[in-house]
mmCIF file of C-alpha atoms in Angstrom:
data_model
loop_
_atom_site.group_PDB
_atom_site.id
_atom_site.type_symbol
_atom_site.label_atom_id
_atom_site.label_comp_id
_atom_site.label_asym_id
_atom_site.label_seq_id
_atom_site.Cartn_x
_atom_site.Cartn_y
_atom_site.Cartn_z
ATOM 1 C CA UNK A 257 -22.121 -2.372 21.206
ATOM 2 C CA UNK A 258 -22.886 1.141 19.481
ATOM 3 C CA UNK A 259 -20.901 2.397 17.131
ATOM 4 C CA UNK A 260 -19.855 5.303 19.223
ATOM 5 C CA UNK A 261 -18.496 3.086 21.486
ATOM 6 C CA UNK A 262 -16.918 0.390 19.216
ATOM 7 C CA UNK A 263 -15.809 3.849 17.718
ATOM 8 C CA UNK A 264 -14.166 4.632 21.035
ATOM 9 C CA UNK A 265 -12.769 1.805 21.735
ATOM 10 C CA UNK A 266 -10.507 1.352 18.471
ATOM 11 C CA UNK A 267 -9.752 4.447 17.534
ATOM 12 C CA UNK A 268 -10.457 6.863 20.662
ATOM 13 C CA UNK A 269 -9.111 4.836 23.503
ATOM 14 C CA UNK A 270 -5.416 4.352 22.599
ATOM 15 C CA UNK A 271 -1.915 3.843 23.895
ATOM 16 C CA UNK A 272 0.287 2.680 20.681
ATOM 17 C CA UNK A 273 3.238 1.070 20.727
ATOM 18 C CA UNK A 274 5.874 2.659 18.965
ATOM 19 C CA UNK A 275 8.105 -0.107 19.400
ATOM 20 C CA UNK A 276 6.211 -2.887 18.309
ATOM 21 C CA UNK A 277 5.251 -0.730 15.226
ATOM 22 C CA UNK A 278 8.176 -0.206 13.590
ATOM 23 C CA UNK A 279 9.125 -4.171 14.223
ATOM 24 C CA UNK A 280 6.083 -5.088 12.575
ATOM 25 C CA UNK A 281 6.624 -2.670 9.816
ATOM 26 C CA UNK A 282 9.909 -4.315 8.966
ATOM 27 C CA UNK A 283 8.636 -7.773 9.270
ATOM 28 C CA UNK A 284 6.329 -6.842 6.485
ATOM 29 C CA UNK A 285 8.809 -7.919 4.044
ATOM 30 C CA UNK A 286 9.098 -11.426 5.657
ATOM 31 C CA UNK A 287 5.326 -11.647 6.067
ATOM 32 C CA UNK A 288 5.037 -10.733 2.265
ATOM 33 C CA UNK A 289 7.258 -13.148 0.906
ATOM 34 C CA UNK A 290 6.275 -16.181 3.136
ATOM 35 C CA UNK A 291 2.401 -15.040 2.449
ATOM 36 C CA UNK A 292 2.714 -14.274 -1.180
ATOM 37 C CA UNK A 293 4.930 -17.639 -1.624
ATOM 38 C CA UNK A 294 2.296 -19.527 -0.066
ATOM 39 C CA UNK A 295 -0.508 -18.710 -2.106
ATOM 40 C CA UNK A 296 1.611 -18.629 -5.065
ATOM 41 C CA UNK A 297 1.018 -21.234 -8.117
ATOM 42 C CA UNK A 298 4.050 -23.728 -7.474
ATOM 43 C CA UNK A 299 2.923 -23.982 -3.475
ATOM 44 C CA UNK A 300 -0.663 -24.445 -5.002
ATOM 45 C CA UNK A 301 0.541 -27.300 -7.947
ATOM 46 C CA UNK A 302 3.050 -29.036 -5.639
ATOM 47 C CA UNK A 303 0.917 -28.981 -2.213
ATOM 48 C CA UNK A 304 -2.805 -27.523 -1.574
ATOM 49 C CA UNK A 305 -4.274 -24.178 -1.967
ATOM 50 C CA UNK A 306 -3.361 -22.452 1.261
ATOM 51 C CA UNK A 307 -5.576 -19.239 0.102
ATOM 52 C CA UNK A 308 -7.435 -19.825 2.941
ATOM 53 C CA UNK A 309 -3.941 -19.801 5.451
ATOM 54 C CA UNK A 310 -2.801 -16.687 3.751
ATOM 55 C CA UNK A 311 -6.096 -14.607 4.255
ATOM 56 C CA UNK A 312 -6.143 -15.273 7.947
ATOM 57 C CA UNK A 313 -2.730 -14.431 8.506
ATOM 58 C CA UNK A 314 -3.002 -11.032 6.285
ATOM 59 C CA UNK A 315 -5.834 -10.054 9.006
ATOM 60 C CA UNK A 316 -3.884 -11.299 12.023
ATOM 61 C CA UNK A 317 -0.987 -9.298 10.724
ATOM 62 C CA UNK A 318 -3.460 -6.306 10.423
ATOM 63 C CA UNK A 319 -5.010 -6.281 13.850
ATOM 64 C CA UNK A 320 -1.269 -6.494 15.058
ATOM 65 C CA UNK A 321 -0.394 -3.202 13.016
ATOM 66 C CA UNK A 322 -3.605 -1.617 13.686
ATOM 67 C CA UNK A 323 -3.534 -1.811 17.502
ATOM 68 C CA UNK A 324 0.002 -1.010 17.530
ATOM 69 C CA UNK A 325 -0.432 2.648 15.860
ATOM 70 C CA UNK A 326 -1.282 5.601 16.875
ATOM 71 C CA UNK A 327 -5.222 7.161 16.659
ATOM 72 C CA UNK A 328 -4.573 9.052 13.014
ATOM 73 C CA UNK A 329 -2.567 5.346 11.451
ATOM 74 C CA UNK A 330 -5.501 3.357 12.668
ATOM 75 C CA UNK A 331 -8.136 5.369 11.178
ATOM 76 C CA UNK A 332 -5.820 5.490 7.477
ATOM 77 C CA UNK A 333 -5.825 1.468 7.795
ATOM 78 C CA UNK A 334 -9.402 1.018 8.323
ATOM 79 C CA UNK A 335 -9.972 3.400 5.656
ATOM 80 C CA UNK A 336 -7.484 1.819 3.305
ATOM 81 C CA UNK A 337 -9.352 -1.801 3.402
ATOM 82 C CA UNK A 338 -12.368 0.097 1.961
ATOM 83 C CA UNK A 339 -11.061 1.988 -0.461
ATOM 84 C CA UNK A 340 -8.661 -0.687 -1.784
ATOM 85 C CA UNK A 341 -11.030 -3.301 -2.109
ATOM 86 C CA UNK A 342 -13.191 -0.820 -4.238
ATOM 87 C CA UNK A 343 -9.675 0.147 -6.042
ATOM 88 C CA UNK A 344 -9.517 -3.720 -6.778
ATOM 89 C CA UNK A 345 -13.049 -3.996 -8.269
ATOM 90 C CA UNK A 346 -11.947 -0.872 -10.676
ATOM 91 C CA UNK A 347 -8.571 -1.479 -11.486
ATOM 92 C CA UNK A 348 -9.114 -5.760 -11.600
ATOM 93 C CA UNK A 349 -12.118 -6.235 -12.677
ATOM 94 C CA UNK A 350 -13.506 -2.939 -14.290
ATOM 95 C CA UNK A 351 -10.650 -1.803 -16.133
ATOM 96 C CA UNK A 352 -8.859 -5.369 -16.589
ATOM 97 C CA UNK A 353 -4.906 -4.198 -15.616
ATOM 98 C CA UNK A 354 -4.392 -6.963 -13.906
ATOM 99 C CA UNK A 355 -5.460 -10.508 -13.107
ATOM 100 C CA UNK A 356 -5.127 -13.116 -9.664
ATOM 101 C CA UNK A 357 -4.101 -16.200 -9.543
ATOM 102 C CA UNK A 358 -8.195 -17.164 -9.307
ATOM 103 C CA UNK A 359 -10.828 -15.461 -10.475
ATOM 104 C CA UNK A 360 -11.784 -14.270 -7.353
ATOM 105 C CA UNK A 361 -10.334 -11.066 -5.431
ATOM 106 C CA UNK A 362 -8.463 -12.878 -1.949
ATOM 107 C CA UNK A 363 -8.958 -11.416 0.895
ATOM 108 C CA UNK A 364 -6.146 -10.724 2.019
ATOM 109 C CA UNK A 365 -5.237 -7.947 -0.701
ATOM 110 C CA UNK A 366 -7.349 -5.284 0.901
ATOM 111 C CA UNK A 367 -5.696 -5.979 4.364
ATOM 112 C CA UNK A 368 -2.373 -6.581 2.983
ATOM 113 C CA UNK A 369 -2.566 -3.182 1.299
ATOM 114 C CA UNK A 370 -3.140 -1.444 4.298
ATOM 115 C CA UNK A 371 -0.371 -3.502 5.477
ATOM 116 C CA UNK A 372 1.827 -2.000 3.233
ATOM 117 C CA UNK A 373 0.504 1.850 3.407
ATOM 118 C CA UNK A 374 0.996 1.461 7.035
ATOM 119 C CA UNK A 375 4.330 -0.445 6.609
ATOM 120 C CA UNK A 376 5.431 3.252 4.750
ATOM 121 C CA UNK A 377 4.117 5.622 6.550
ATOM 122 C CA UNK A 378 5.879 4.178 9.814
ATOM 123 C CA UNK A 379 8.997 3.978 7.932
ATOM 124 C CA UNK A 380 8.874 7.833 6.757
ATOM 125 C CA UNK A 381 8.132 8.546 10.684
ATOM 126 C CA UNK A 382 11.303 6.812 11.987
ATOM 127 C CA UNK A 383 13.454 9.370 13.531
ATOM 128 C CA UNK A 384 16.275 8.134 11.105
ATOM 129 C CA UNK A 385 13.556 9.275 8.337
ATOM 130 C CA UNK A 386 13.369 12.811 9.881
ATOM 131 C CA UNK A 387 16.787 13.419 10.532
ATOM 132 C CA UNK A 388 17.598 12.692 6.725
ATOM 133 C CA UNK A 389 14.407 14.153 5.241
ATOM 134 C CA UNK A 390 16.389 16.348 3.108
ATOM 135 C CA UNK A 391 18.972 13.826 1.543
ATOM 136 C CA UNK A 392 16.507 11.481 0.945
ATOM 137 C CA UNK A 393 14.444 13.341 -0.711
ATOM 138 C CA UNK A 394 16.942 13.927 -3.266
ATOM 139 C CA UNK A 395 17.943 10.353 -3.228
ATOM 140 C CA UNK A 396 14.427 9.229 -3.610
ATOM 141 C CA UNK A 397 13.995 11.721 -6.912
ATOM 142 C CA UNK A 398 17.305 11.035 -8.425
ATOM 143 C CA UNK A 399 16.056 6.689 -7.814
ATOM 144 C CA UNK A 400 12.703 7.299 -9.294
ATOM 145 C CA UNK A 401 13.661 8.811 -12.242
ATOM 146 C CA UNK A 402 16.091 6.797 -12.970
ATOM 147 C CA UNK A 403 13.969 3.320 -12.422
ATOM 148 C CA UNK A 404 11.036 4.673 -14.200
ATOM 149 C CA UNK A 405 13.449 5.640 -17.196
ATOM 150 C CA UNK A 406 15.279 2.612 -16.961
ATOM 151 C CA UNK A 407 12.059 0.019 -17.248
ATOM 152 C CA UNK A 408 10.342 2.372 -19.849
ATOM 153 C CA UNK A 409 13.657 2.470 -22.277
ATOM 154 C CA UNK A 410 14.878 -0.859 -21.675
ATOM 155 C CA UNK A 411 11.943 -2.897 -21.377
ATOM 156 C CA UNK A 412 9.471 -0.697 -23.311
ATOM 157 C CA UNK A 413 7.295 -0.384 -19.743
ATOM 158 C CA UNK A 414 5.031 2.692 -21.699
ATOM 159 C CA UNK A 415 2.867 2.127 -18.700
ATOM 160 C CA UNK A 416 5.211 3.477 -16.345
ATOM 161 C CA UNK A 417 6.873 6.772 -18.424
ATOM 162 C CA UNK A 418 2.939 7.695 -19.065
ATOM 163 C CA UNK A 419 1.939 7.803 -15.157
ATOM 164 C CA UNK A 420 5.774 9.062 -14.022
ATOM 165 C CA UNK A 421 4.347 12.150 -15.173
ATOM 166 C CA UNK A 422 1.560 12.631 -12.917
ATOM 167 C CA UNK A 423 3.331 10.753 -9.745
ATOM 168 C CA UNK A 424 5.780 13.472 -9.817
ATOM 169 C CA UNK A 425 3.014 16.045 -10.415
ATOM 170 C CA UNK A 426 1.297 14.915 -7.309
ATOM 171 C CA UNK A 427 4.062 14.617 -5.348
ATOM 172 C CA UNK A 428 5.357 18.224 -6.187
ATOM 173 C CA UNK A 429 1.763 19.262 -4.964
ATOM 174 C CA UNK A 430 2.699 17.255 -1.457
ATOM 175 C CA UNK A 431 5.867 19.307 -1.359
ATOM 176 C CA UNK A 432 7.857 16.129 -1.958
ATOM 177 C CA UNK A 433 7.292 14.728 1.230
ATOM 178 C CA UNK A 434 9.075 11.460 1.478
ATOM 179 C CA UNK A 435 5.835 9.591 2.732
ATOM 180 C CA UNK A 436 4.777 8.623 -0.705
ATOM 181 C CA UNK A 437 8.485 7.610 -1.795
ATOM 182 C CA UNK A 438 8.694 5.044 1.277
ATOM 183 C CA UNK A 439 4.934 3.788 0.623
ATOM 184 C CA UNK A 440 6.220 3.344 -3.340
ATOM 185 C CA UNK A 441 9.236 1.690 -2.164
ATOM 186 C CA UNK A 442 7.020 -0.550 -0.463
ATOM 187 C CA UNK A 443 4.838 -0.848 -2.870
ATOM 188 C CA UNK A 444 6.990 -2.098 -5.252
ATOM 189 C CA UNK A 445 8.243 -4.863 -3.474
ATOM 190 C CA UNK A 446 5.601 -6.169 -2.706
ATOM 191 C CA UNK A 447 4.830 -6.186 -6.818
ATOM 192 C CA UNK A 448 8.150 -7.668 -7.330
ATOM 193 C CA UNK A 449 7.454 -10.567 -5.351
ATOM 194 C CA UNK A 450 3.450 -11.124 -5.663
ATOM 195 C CA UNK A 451 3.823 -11.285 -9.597
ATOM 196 C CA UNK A 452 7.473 -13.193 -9.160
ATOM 197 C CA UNK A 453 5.377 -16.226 -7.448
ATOM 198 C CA UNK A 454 2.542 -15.510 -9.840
ATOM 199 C CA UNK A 455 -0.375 -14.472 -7.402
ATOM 200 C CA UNK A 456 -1.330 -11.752 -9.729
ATOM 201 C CA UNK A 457 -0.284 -10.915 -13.306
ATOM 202 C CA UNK A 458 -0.565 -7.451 -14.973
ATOM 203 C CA UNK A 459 -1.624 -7.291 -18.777
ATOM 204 C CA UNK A 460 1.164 -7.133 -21.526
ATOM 205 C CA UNK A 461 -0.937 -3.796 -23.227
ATOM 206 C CA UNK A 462 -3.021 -2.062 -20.178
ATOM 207 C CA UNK A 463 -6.472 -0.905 -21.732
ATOM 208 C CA UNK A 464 -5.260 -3.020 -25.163
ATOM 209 C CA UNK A 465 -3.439 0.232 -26.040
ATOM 210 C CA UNK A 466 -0.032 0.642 -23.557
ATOM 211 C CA UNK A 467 2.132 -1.419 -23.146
ATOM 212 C CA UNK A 468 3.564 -2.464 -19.678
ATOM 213 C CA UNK A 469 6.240 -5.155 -17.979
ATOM 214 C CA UNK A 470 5.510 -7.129 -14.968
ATOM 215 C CA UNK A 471 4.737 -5.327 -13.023
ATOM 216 C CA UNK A 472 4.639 -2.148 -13.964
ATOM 217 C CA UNK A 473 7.008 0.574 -11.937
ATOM 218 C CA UNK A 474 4.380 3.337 -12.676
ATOM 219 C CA UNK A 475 1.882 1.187 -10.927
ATOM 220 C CA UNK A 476 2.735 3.415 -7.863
ATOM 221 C CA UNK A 477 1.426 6.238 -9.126
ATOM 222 C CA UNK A 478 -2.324 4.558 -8.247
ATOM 223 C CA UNK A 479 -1.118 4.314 -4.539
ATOM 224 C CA UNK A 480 -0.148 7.429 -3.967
ATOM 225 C CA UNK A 481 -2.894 9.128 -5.817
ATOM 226 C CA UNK A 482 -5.463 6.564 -3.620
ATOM 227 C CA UNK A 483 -3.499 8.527 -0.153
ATOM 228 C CA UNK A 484 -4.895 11.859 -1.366
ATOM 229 C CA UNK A 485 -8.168 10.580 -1.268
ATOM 230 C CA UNK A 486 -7.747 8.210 1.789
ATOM 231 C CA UNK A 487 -6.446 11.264 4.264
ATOM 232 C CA UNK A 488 -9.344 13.829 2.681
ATOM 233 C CA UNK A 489 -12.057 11.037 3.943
ATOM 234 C CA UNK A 490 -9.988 10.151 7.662
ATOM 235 C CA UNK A 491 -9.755 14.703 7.835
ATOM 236 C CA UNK A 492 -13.732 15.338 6.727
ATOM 237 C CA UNK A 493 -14.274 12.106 9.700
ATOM 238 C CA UNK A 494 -12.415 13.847 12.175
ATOM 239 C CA UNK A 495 -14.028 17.000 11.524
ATOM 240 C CA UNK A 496 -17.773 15.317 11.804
ATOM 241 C CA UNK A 497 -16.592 14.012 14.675
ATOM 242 C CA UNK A 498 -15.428 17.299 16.217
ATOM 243 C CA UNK A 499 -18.774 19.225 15.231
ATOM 244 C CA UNK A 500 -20.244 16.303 17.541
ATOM 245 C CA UNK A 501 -18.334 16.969 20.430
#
């Protein structure tokens, strides 16, 4: 098969599921917590390492998302695979923030990140979403604020006043759209609970210099700024593909 036509054929020749979407963007926070608590270190100690369990499902789970959503969704989730994995071998093993549970980058945190991007952006598309666009965008300010003062002041998370800064900054460029609030929400969670069970651990002093909790709050800040540059590569792909036609 060309690439034209596998091209075609996942991303060209669509009928999404709208239903099924938002189901399976909800049941992302049972997937997490089953998946994350699987590969965590007490499953691992008490039973076997179930890595292998948790990386399969993460791509089953994936596929299910993916040929649920619309054309635009499918190409940001096949995008977001690439560019997290290379995000992992910056922010993990470049720049040291954070470690796994092994030495070795699973696979299902490049999926499961697109997972979670996708998990957002069908939330912030949900027609309750739109119909309360405005009050939740003051909601969302007002809550972000508020938790990224909170953790800084209380629990001395420097991390997460320094990069508040420019996570509002970018958001203020993306007229506050409430897109990158629902994908921090998600992200977040799925922080809490991944460094709750202990399948990844950020440093106490990020860069030996700043310090920072477990995990971090302002660790969002890296998602959102990764969307800029994940819809700027799906736009200049749609436009090759248009000078094609």
């Amino acid at each position: 098969m060309t690439f034209s036509k596998l091209n075609y054929h996942l991303f060209d020749n669509v009928i999404y599921n709208p239903i099924a979407q938002q189901y399976l963007a909800f049941g992302f926070t049972v997937f997490t917590v089953l998946a994350l608590g699987i590969d965590s270190v007490f499953f691992t100690k008490n039973l076997f390492d179930a890595r292998i369990v948790v990386n399969v499902a993460a791509v089953v789970y994936f596929f299910l998302m993916f040929f649920s959503a619309e054309v635009y969704l499918r190409k940001l989730m096949f995008v977001m695979v690439i560019l997290s994995y290379l995000g992992e071998l910056i922010f993990c093993k470049l720049l040291q923030m954070y470690d796994y549970r092994t030495t070795m980058i699973p696979l299902y945190v490049p999926f499961g990140h697109a997972i979670v991007y996708a998990s957002g952006y069908i939330f912030a598309h949900t027609k309750w979403a739109l119909q309360n666009e405005k009050k939740l965008r003051i909601f969302f300010a007002v809550f972000f604020v508020l938790l990224f003062l909170t953790v800084g002041l209380l629990f001395n998370d420097i991390f997460s006043l320094v990069f508040a800064l420019p996570f509002f900054l970018l958001l203020k460029r993306k007229r506050w759209q409430n897109l990158y609030y629902f994908i921090a929400l998600c992200v977040i969670f799925i922080e809490l609970v991944g460094t709750y069970f202990g399948c990844w651990k950020w440093v106490p002093k990020t860069f030996g210099l700043i310090p920072a909790v477990n995990p971090p709050m302002g660790a969002v800040f890296f998602y959102a700024g990764g969307d800029v540059l994940l819809v700027r590569i799906v736009a200049a792909w749609d436009q090759r593909k248009s000078r094609k036609i």
